Backbone as a ProteinNet text record, in pm:
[ID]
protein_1_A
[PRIMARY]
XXXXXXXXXXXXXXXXXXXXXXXXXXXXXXXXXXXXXXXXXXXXXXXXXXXXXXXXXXXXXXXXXXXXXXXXXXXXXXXXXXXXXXXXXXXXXXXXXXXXXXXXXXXXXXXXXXXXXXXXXXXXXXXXXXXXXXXXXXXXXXXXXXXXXXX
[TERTIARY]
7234.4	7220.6	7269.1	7188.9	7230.1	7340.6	7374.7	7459.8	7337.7	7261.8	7180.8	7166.3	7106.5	7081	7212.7	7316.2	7452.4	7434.2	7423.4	7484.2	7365.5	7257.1	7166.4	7159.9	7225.3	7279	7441	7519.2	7582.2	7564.9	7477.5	7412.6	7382.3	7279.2	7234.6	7352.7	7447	7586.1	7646.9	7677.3	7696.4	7645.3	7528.7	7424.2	7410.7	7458.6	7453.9	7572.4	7679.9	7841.1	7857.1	7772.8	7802.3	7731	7629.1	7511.9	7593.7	7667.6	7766	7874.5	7933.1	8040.4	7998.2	7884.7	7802.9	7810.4	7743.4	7730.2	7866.6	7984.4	8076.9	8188.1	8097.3	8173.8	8089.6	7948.1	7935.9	7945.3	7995.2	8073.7	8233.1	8308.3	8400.8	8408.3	8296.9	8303.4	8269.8	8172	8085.8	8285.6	8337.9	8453.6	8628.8	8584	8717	8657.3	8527.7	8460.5	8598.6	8532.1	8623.1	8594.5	8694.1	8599.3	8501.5	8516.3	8430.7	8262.8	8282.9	8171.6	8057.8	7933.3	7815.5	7819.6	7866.9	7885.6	7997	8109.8	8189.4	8135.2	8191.1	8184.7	8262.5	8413.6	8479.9	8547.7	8570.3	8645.8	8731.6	8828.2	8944.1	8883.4	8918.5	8892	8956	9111.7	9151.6	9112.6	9107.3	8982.7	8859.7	8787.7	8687.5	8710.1	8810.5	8847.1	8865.2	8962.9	9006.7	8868.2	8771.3	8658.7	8582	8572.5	8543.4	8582	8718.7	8804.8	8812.4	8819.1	8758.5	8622.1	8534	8342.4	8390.8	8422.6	8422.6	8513.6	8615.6	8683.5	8568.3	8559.7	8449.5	8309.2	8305.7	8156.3	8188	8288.8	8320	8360.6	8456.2	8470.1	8376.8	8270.8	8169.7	8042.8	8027.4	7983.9	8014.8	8137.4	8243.7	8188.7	8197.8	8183.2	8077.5	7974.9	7821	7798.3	7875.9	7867.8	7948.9	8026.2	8118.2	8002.3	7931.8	7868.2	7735.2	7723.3	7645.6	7664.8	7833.2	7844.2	7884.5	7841.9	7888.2	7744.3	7698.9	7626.9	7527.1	7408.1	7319.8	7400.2	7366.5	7393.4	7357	7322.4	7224.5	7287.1	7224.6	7253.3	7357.5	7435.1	7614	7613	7739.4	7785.3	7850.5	7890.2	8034.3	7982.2	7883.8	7825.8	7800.3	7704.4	7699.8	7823.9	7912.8	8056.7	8112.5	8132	8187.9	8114.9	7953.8	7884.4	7875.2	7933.6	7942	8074.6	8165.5	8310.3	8273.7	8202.3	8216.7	8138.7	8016.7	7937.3	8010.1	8051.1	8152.4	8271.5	8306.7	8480.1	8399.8	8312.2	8267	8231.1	8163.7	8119.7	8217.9	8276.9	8416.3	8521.8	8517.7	8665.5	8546.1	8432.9	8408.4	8334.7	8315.6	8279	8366.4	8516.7	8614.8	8658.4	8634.7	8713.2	8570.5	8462.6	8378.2	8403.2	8374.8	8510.4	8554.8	8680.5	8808.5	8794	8679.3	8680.7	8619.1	8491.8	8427.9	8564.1	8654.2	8803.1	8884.9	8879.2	9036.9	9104.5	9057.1	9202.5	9187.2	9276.6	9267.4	9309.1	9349.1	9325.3	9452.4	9537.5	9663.8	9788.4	9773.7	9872.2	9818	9943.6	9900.1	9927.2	10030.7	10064.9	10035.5	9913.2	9861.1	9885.3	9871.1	9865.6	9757.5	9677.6	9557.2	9474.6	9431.9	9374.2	9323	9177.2	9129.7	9168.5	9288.4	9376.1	9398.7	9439.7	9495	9396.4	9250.9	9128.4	9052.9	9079.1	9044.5	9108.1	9247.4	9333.2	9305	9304.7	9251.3	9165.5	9022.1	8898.9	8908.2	8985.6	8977.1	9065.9	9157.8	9246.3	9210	9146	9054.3	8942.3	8880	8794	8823.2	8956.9	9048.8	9060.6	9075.5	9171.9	9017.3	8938.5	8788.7	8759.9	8702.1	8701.8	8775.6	8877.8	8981.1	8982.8	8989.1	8975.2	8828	8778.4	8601.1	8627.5	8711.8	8674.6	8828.1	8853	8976.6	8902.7	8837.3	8744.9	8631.3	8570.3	8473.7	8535.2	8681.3	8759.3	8797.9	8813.5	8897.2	8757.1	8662.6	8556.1	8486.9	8504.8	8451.4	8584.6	8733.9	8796.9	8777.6	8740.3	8692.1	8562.5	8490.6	8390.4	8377	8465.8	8500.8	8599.8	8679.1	8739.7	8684.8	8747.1	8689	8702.6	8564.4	8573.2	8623.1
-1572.9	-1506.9	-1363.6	-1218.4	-1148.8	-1075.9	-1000	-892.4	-900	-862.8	-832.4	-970.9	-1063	-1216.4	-1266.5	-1245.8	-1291.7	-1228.3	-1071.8	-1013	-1104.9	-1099.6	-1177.9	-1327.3	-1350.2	-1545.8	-1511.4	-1375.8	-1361.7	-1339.4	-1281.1	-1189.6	-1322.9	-1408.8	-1465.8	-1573.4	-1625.2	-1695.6	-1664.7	-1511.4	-1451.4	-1445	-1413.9	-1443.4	-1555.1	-1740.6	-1815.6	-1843.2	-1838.6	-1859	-1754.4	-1639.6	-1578.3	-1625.9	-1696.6	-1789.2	-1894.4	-1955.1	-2078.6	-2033.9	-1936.4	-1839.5	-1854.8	-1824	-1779.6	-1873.7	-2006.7	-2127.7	-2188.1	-2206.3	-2216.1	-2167.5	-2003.6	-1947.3	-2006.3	-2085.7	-2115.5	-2252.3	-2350.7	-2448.8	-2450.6	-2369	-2336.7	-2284.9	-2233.1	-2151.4	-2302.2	-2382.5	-2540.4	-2616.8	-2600.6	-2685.1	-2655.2	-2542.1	-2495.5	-2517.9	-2570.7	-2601	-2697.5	-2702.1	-2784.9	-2919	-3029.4	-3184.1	-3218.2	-3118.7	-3160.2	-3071.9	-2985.7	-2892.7	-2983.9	-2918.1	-2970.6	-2965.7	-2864.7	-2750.5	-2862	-2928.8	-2980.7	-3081.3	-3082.6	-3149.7	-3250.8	-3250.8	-3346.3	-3329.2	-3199.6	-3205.4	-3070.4	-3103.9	-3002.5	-2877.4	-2800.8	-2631.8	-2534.7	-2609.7	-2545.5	-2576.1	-2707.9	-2718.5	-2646.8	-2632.5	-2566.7	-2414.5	-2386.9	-2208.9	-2201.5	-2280.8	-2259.4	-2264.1	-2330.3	-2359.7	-2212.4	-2145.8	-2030.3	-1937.1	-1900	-1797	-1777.6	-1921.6	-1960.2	-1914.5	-1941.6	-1889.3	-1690.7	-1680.3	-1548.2	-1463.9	-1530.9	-1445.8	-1494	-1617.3	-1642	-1539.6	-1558.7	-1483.5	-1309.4	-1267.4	-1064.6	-1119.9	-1209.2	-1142.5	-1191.3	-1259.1	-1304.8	-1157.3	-1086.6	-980.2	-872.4	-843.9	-793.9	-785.6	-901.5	-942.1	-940.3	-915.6	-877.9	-752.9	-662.1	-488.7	-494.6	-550.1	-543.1	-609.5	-670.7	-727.5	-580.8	-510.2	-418	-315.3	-320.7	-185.5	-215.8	-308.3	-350.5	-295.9	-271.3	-197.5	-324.5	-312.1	-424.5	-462.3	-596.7	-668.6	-732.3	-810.4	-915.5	-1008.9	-1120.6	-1246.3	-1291.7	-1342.1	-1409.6	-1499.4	-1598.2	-1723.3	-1675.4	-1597.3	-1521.2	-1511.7	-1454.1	-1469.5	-1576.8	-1678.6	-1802.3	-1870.6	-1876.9	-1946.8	-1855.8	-1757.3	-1702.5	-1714.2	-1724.6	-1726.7	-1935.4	-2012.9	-2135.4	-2150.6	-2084.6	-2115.2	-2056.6	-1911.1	-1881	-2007.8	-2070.9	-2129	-2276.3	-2345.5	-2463.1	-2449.7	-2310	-2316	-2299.9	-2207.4	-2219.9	-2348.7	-2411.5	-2538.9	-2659.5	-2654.3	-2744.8	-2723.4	-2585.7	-2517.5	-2557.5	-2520.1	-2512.9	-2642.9	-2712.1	-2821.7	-2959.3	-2901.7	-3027.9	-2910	-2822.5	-2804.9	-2832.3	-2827	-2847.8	-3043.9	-3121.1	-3257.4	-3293	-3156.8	-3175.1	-3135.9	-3071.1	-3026.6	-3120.3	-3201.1	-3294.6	-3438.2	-3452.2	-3578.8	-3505.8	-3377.8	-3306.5	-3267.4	-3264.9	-3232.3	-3102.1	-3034.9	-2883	-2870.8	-3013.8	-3011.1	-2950	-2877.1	-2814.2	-2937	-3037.9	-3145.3	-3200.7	-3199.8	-3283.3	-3454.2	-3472.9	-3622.4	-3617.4	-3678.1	-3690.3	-3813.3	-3843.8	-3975.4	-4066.1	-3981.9	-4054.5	-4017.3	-4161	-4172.2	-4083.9	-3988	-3902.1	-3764.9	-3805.3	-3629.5	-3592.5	-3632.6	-3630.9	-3579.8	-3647.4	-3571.3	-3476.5	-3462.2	-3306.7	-3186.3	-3223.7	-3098.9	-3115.9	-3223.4	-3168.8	-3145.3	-3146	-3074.9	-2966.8	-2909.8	-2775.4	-2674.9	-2727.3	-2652.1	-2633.8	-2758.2	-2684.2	-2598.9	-2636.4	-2497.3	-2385.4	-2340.1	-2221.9	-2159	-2259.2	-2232.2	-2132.2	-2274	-2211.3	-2098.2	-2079	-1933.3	-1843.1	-1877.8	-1779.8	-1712	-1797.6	-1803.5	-1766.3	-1739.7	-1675.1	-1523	-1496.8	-1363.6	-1319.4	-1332.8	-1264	-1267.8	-1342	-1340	-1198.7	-1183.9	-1085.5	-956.5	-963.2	-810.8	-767.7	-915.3	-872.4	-788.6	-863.7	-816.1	-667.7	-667.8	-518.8	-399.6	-453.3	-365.5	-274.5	-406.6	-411.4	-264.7	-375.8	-233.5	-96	-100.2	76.8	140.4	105.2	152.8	249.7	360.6	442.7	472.6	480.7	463.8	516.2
-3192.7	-3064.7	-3079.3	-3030.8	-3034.1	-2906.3	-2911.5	-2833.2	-2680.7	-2707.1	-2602.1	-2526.6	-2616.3	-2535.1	-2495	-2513.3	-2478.6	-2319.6	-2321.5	-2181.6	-2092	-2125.6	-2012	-1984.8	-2082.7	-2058.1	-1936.9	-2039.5	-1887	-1717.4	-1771.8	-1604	-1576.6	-1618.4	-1518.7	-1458.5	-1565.8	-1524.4	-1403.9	-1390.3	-1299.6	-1190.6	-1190.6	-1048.7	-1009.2	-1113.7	-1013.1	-971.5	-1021.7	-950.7	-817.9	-840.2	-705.9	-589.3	-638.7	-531.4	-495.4	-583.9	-581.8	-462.1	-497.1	-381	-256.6	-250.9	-121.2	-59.2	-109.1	-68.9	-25.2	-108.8	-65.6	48.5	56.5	172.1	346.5	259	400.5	404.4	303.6	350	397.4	349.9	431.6	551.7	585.9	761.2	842.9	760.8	857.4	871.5	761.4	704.2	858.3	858.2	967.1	1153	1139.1	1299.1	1329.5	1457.5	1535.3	1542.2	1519.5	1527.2	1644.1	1746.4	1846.6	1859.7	1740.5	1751.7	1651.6	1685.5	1634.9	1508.3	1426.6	1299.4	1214.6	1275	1231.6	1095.3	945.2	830.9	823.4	864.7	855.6	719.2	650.1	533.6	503.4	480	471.4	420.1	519.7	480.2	385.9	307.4	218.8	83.4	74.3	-102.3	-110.4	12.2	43.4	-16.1	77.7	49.4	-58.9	-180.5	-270.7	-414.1	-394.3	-435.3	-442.8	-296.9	-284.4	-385.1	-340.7	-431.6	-569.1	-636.1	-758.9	-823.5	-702.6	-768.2	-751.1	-677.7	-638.9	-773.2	-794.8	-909.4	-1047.6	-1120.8	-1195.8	-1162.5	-1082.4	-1034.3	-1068.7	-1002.2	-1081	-1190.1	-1251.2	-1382.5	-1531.7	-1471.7	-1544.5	-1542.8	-1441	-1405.1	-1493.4	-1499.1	-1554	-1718.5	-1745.7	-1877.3	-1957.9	-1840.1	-1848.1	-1922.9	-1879.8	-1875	-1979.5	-2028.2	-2205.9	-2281.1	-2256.8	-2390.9	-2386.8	-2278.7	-2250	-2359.7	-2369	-2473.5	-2624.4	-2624.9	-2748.9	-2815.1	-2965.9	-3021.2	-3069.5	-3111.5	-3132.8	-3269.1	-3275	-3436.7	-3484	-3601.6	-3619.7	-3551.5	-3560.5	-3484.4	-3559.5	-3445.5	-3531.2	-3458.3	-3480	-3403.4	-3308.9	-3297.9	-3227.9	-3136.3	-3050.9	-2884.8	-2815	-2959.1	-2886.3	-2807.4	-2930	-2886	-2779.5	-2746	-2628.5	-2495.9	-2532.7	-2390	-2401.1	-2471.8	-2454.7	-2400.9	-2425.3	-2356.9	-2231.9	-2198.1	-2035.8	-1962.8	-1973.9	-1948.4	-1910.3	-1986.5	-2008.5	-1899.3	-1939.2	-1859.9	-1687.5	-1673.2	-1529.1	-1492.4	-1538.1	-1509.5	-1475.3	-1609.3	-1565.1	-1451	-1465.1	-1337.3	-1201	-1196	-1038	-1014.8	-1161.9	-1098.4	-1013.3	-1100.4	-1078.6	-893.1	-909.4	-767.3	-647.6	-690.5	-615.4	-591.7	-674.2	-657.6	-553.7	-631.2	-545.9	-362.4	-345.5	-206.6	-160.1	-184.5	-136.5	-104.2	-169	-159.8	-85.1	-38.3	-4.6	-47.9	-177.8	-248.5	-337.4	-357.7	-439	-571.5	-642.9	-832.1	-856.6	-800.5	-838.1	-838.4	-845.6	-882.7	-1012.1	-1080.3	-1243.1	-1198.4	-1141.9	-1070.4	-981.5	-903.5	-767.5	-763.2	-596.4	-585.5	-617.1	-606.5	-597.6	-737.4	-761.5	-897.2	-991.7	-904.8	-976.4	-973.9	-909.2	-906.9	-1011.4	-1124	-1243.4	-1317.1	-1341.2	-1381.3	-1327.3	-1174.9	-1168.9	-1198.1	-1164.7	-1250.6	-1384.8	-1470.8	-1623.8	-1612.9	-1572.5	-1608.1	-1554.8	-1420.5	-1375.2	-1432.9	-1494.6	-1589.9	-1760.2	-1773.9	-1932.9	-1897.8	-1790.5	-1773.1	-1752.8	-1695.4	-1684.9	-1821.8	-1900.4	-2021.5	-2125.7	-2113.9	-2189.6	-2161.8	-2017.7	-1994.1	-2009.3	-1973.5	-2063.3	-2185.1	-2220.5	-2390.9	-2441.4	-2358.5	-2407.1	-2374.3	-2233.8	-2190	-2258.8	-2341.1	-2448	-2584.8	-2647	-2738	-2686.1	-2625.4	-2570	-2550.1	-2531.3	-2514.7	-2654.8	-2694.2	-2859.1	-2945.2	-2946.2	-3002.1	-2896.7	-2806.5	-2749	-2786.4	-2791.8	-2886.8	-3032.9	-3031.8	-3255.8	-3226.7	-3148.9	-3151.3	-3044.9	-2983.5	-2950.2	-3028.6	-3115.9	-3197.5	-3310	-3290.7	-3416.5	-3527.2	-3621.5	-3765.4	-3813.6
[MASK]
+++++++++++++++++++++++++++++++++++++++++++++++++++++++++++++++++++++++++++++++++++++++++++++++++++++++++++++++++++++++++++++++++++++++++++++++++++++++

């Protein structure tokens, strides 16, 4: 995979977590109705929000990350993009999928000991997806370092 096909596997990453955002910001607005309103979901509005805030930071700094692979200089094809645009890809998926989950049960994944059964596996899947992405968009700086550095 080159430099170039990386930023547009990003972009488009980007354009759907921010669609994902969107969506989420308008299940959180259905999520805070009133139980007596028509609009009303019946499910806690803070997993909701927190679901939000999550696509929304993923969503800029996947954006973000778009415009670094932008300046990076063409190269032949390496492993090194694949694996970084497989960790952003993975870690989004896992982080917003376990909080997307977690909002549909109530619950917001930030307990390692929950009470409840699958609490425990949404905080691990939403926290290795933290970690992946992480660990992709420090790989992508390390390497956009390497290459603005001068010869």
């Amino acid at each position: 995979m080159t430099d170039q096909a990386a930023a547009h596997a990003t972009l488009r990453l980007a354009m759907a977590v921010l669609v994902v955002t969107a969506l989420a910001g308008v299940w959180e607005v259905l999520a805070a109705q009133a139980p007596g309103s028509l609009l009303y979901l019946g499910v806690l509005p803070g997993p909701v929000q927190a679901l939000r805030e999550s696509a929304l930071w993923c969503g800029v700094l996947t954006l973000v990350s778009s415009l670094a692979w932008s300046r990076l200089s063409v190269q032949p094809a390496s492993s090194t993009p694949r694996r970084v645009v497989f960790g952003l890809h993975a870690g989004v998926i896992l982080s917003l999928g376990a909080s997307a989950y977690g909002a549909t049960q109530g619950m917001r994944g930030e307990q390692l000991f929950d009470l409840r059964t699958d609490g425990m596996l949404v905080f691990a899947l939403k926290y290795t997806g933290h970690v992946l992405y992480a660990g992709a968009l420090l790989a992508l700086g390390l390497r956009l370092l390497r290459a603005l550095r001068p010869s």
